[in-house]
Short mmCIF file of C-alpha atoms and ligand atoms in Angstrom, two decimals:
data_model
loop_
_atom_site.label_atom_id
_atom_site.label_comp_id
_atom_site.label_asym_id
_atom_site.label_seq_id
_atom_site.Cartn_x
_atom_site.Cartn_y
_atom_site.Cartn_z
CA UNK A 22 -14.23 -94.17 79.71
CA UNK A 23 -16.98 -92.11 79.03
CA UNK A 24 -17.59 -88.56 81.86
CA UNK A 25 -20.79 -88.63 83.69
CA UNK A 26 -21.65 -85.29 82.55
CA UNK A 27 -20.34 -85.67 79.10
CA UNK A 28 -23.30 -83.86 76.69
CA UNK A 29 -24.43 -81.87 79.49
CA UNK A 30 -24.10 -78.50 79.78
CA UNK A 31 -24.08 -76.44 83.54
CA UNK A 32 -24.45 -72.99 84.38
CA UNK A 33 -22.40 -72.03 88.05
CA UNK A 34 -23.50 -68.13 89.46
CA UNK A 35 -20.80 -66.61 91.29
CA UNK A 36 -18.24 -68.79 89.42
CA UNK A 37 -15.60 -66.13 89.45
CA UNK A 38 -14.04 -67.28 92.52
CA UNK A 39 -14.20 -69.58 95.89
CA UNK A 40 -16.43 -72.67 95.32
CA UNK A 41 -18.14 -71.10 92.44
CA UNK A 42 -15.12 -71.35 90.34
CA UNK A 43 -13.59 -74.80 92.37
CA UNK A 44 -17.16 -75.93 91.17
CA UNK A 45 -17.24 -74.78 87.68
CA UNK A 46 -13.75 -76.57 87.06
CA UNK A 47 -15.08 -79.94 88.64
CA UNK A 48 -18.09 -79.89 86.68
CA UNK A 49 -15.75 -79.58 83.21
CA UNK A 50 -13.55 -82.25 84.79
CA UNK A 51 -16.62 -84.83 84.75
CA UNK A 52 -17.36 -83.48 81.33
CA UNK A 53 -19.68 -80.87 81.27
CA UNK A 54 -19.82 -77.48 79.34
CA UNK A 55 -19.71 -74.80 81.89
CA UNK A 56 -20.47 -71.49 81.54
CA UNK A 57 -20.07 -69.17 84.79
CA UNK A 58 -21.37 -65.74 85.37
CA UNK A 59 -20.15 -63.37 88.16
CA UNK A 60 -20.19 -59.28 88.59
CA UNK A 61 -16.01 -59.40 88.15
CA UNK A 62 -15.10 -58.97 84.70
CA UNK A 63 -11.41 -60.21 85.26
CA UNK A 64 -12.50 -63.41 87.90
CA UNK A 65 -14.74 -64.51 85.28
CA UNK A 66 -12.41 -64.72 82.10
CA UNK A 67 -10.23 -66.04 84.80
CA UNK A 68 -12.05 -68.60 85.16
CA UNK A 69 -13.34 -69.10 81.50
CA UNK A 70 -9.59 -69.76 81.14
CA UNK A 71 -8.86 -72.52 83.26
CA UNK A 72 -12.19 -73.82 82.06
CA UNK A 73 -11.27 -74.38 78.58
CA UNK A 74 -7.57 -75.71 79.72
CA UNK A 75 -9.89 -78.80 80.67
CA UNK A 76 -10.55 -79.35 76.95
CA UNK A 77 -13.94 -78.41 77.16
CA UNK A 78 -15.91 -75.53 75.51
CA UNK A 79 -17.16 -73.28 78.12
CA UNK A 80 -18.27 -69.71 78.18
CA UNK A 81 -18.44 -66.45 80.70
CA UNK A 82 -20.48 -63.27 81.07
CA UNK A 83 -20.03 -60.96 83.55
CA UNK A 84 -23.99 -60.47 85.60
CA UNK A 85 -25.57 -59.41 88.71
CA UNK A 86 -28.08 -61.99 89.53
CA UNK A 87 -29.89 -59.58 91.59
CA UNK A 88 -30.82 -57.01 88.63
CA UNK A 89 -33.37 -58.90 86.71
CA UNK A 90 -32.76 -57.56 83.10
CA UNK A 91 -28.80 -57.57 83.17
CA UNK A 92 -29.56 -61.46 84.38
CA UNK A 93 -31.72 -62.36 81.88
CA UNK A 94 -29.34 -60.92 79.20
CA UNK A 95 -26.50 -62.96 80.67
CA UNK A 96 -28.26 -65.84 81.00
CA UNK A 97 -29.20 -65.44 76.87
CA UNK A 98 -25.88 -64.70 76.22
CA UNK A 99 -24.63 -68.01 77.94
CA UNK A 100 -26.97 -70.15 76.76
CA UNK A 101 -26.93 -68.90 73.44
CA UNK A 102 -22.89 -69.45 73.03
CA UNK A 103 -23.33 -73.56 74.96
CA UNK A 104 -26.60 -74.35 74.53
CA UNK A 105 -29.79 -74.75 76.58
CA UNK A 106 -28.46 -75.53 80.49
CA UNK A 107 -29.17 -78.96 81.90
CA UNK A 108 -27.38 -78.64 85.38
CA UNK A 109 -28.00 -75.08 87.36
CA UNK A 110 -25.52 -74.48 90.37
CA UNK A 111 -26.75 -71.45 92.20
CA UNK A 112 -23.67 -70.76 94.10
CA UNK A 113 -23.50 -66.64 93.74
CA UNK A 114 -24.27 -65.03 97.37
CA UNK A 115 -23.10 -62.65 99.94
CA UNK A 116 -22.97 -62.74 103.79
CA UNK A 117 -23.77 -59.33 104.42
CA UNK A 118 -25.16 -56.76 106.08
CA UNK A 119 -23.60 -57.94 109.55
CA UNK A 120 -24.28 -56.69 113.05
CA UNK A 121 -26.89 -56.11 115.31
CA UNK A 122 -30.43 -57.24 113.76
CA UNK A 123 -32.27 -54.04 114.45
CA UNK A 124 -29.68 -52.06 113.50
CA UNK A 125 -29.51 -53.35 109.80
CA UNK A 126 -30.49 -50.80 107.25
CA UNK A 127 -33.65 -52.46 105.25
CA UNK A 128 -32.17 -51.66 102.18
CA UNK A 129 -29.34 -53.47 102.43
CA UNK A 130 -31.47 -56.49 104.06
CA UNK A 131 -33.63 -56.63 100.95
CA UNK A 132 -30.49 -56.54 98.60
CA UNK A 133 -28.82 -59.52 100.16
CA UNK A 134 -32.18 -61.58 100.11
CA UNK A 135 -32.12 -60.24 96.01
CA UNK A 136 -28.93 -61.89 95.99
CA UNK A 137 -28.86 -64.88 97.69
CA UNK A 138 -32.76 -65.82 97.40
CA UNK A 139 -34.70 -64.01 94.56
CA UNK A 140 -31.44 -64.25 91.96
CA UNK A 141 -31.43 -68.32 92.27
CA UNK A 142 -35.26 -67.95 91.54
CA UNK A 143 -34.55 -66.04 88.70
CA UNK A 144 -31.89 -68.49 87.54
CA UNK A 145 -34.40 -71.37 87.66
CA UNK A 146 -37.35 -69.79 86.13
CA UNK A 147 -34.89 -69.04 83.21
CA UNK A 148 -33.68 -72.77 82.92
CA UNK A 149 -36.60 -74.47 83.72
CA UNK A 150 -38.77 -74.59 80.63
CA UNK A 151 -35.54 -76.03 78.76
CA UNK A 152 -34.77 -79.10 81.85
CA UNK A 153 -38.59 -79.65 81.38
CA UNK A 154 -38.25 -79.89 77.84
CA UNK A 155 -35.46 -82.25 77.67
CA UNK A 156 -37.00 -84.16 80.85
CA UNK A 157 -33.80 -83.60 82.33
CA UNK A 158 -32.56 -80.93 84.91
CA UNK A 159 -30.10 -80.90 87.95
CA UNK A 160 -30.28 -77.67 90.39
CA UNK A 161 -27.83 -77.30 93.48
CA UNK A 162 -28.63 -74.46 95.50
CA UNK A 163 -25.84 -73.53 97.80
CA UNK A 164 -26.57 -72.67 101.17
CA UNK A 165 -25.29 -72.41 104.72
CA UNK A 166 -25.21 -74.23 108.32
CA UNK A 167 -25.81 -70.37 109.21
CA UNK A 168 -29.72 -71.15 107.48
CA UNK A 169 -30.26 -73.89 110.65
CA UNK A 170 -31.77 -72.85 113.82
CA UNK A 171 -30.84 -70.75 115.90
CA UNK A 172 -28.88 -68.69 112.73
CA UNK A 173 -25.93 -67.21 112.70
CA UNK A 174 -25.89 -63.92 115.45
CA UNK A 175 -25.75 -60.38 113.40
CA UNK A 176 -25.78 -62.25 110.32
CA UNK A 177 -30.03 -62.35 110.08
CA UNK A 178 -30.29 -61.31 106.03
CA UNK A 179 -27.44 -64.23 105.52
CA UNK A 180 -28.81 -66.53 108.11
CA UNK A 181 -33.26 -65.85 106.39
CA UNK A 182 -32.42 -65.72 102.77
CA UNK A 183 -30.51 -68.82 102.77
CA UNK A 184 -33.28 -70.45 105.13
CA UNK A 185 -35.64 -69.45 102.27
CA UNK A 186 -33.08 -70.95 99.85
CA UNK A 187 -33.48 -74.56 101.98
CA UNK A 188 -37.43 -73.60 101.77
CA UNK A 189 -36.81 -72.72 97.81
CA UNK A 190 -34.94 -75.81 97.19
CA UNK A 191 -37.52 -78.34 99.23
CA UNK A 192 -40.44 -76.54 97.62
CA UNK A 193 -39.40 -77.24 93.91
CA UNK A 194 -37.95 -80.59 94.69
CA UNK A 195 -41.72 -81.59 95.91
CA UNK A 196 -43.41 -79.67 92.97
CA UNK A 197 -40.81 -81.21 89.94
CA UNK A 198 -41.14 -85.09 91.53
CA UNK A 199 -41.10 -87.05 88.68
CA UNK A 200 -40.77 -84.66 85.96
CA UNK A 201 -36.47 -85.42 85.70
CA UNK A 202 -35.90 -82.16 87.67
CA UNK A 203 -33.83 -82.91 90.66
CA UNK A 204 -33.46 -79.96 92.83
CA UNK A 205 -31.10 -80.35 96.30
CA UNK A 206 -28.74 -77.69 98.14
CA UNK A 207 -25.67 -78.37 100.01
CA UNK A 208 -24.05 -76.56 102.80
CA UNK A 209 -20.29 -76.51 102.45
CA UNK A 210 -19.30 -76.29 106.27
CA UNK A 211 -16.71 -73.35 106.70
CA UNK A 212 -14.75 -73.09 103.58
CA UNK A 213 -11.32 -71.02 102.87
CA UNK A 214 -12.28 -68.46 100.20
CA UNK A 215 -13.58 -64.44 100.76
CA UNK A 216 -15.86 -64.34 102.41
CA UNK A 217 -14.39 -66.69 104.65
CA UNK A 218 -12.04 -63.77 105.13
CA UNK A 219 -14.84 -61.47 105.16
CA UNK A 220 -16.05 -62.60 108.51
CA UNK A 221 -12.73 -62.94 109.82
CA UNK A 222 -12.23 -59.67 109.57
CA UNK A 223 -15.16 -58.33 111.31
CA UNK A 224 -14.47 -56.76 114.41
CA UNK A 225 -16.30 -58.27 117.81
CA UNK A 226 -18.17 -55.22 118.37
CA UNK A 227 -19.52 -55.34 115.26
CA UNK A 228 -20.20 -59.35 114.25
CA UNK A 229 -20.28 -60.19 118.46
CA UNK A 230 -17.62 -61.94 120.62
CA UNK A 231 -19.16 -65.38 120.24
CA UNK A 232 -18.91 -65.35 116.43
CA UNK A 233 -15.88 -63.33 115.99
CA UNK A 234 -13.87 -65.90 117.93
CA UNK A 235 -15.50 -68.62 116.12
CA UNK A 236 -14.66 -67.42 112.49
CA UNK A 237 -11.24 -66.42 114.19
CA UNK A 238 -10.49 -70.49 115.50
CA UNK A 239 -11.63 -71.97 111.88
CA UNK A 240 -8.80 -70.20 110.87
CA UNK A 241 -6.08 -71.01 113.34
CA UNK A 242 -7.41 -74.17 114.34
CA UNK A 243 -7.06 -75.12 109.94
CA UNK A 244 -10.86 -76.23 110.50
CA UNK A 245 -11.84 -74.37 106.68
CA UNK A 246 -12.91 -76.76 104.25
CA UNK A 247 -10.76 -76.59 100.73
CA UNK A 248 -13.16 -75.31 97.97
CA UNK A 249 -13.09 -78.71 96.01
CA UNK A 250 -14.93 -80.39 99.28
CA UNK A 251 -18.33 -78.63 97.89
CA UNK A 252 -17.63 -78.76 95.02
CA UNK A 253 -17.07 -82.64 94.50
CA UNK A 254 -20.47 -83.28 96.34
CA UNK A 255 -22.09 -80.83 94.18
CA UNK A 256 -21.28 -82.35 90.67
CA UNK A 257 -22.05 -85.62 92.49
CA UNK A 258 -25.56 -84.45 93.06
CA UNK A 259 -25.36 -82.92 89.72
CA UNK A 260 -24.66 -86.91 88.33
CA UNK A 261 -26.94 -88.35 90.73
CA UNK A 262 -30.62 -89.03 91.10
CA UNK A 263 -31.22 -87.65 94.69
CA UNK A 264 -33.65 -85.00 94.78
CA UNK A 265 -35.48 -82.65 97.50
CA UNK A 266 -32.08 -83.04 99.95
CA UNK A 267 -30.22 -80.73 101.50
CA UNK A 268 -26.65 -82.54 102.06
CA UNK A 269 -23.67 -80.81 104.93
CA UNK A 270 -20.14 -81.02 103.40
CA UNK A 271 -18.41 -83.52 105.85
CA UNK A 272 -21.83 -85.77 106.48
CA UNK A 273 -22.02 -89.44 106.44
CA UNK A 274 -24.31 -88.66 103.25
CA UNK A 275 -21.89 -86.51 101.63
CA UNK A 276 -19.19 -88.94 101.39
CA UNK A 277 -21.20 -91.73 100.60
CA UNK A 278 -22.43 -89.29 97.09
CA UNK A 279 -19.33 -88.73 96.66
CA UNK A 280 -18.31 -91.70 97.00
CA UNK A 281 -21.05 -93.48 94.97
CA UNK A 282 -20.15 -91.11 91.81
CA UNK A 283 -16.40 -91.60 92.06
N1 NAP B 17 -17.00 -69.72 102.39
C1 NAP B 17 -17.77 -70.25 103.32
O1 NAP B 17 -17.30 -70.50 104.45
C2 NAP B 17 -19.21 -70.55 103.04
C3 NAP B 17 -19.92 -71.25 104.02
C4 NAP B 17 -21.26 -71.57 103.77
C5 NAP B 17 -21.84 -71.20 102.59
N2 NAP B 17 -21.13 -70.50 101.65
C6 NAP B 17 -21.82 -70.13 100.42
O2 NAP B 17 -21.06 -70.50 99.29
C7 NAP B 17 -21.35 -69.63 98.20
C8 NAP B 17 -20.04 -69.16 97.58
O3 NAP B 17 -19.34 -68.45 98.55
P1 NAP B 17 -17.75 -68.30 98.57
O4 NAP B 17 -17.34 -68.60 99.95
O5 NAP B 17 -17.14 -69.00 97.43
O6 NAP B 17 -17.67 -66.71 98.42
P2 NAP B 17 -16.81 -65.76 97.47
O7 NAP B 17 -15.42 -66.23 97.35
O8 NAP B 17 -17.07 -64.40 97.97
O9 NAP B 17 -17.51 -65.96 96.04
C9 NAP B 17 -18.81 -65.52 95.81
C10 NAP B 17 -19.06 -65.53 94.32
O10 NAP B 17 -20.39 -65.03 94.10
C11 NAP B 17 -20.33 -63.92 93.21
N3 NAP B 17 -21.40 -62.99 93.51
C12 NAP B 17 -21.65 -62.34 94.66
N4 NAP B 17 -22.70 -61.53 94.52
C13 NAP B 17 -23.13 -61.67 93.25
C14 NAP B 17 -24.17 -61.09 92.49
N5 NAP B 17 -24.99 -60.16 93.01
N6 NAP B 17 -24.34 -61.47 91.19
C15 NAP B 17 -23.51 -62.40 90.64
N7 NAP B 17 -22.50 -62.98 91.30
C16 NAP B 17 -22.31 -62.60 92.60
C17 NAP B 17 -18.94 -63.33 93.44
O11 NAP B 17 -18.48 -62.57 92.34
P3 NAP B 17 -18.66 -60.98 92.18
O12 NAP B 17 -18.48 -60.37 93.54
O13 NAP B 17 -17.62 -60.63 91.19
O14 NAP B 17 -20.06 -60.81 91.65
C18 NAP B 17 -18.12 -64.60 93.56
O15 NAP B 17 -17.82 -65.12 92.28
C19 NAP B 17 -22.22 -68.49 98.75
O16 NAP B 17 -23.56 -68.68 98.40
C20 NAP B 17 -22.04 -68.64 100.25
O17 NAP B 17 -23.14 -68.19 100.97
C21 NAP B 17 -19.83 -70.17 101.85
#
């Protein structure tokens, strides 16, 4: 029986670990070339590895998606060793600075929107031309309950950049209507990887009482997602039609995807 994503090639940032790499694998398991691109030299051949143990060709380079040059010479790299990509996860992102809001250094602020905002800009302006090309394109931004109103407390550069990832992602959707470019994020609910363990280990006084006992009781109360949970609705969106959506990990609409593309 033929894959769904046989002939299709994907591209997952931050596929070095966590759902990036649970991701990456799922996408090769429905058929797709993968390549993956992460800062960690070692995470990413990794995951090259257990990539190619699916029978399928897939490639790594090692990129920060927030330094525009190194990107775009990953991004050549990659597309020049599997071919132009058809299916963009933007998946690489980092929940810090924490703590108090006016306390945040600026610097550090603007980094993490580089990161988590301007880097899957980047990453779409580089694949674009190609989905247009081919009339063809799937991009899943992923983002965070932590984007929703009222934000996550002493999280703010997590909590706006991914807001202006859901802004992003609606935004493109709108603009690419009927071009074949389906653009959707999905929030994967608390999930068990680091940076799950990350905020877990920020003290109260630092991340607030509220929030520190709330990461704490994911943990003890076993309420973290397992990394495949995103990353079986994301290659479902990455099969599907559905465009300009932003779909919660655990949702009635999640499991009906899923279940649709199973
Ligand atoms: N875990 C959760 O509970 C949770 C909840 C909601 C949303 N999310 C979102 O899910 C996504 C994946 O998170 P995760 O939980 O899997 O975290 P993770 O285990 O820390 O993995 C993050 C991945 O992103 C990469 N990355 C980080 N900064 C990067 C940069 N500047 N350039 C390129 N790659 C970079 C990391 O590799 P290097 O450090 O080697 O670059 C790693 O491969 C994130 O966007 C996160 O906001 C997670």
């Amino acid at each position: 029986m033929a894959l769904p994503l046989q002939a299709r090639t994907a591209l997952v940032t931050g596929g070095g670990r966590g759902i990036g790499r649970a991701t990456a694998v799922a996408l090769a398991e429905a058929g797709a070339s993968v390549a993956v691109l992460a800062r960690s030299v070692q995470e990413v051949e990794q995951t090259v590895e257990e990539l190619r143990a699916t029978g399928n060709r897939a490639a790594g380079a090692s990129g920060d998606v927030a330094d525009a040059a190194a990107l775009a010479d990953a991004l050549d790299r990659l597309t020049g060793e599997l071919g132009t990509i058809d299916i963009l996860v933007n998946n690489a992102g980092v929940s810090w600075p924490v703590g108090p809001t006016v306390g945040i250094d600026p610097e550090e602020f603007a980094q993490a929107v580089a990161i988590n905002l301007v880097g899957p800009l980047r990453c779409i302006r580089h694949v674009l031309p190609g989905m247009l090309q081919a009339g063809w394109g799937r991009t899943v931004n992923v983002t965070t309950g932590a984007a929703n109103p009222p934000g996550l407390p002493r999280a703010a550069a997590y909590s706006a950049s991914k807001a202006g990832l859901n802004q992003l992602t609606l935004n493109l959707a709108t603009e690419l209507a009927g071009t074949g470019v389906a653009v959707t994020a999905v929030d994967p609910g608390p999930v068990d990887t680091a940076m799950q363990d990350y905020m877990r280990d920020q003290p109260a006084d630092v991340i607030g009482d509220g929030v520190h006992q709330m990461f704490q009781r994911f943990h003890t109360e076993s309420r973290l997602n397992h990394p495949t949970q995103p990353a079986n609705l994301i290659t479902a969106l990455a099969a599907g039609d559905v465009t300009a959506e932003i779909v919660a990990v655990g949702s009635d609409r999640a499991s009906a995807l899923v279940d649709t593309a199973a």
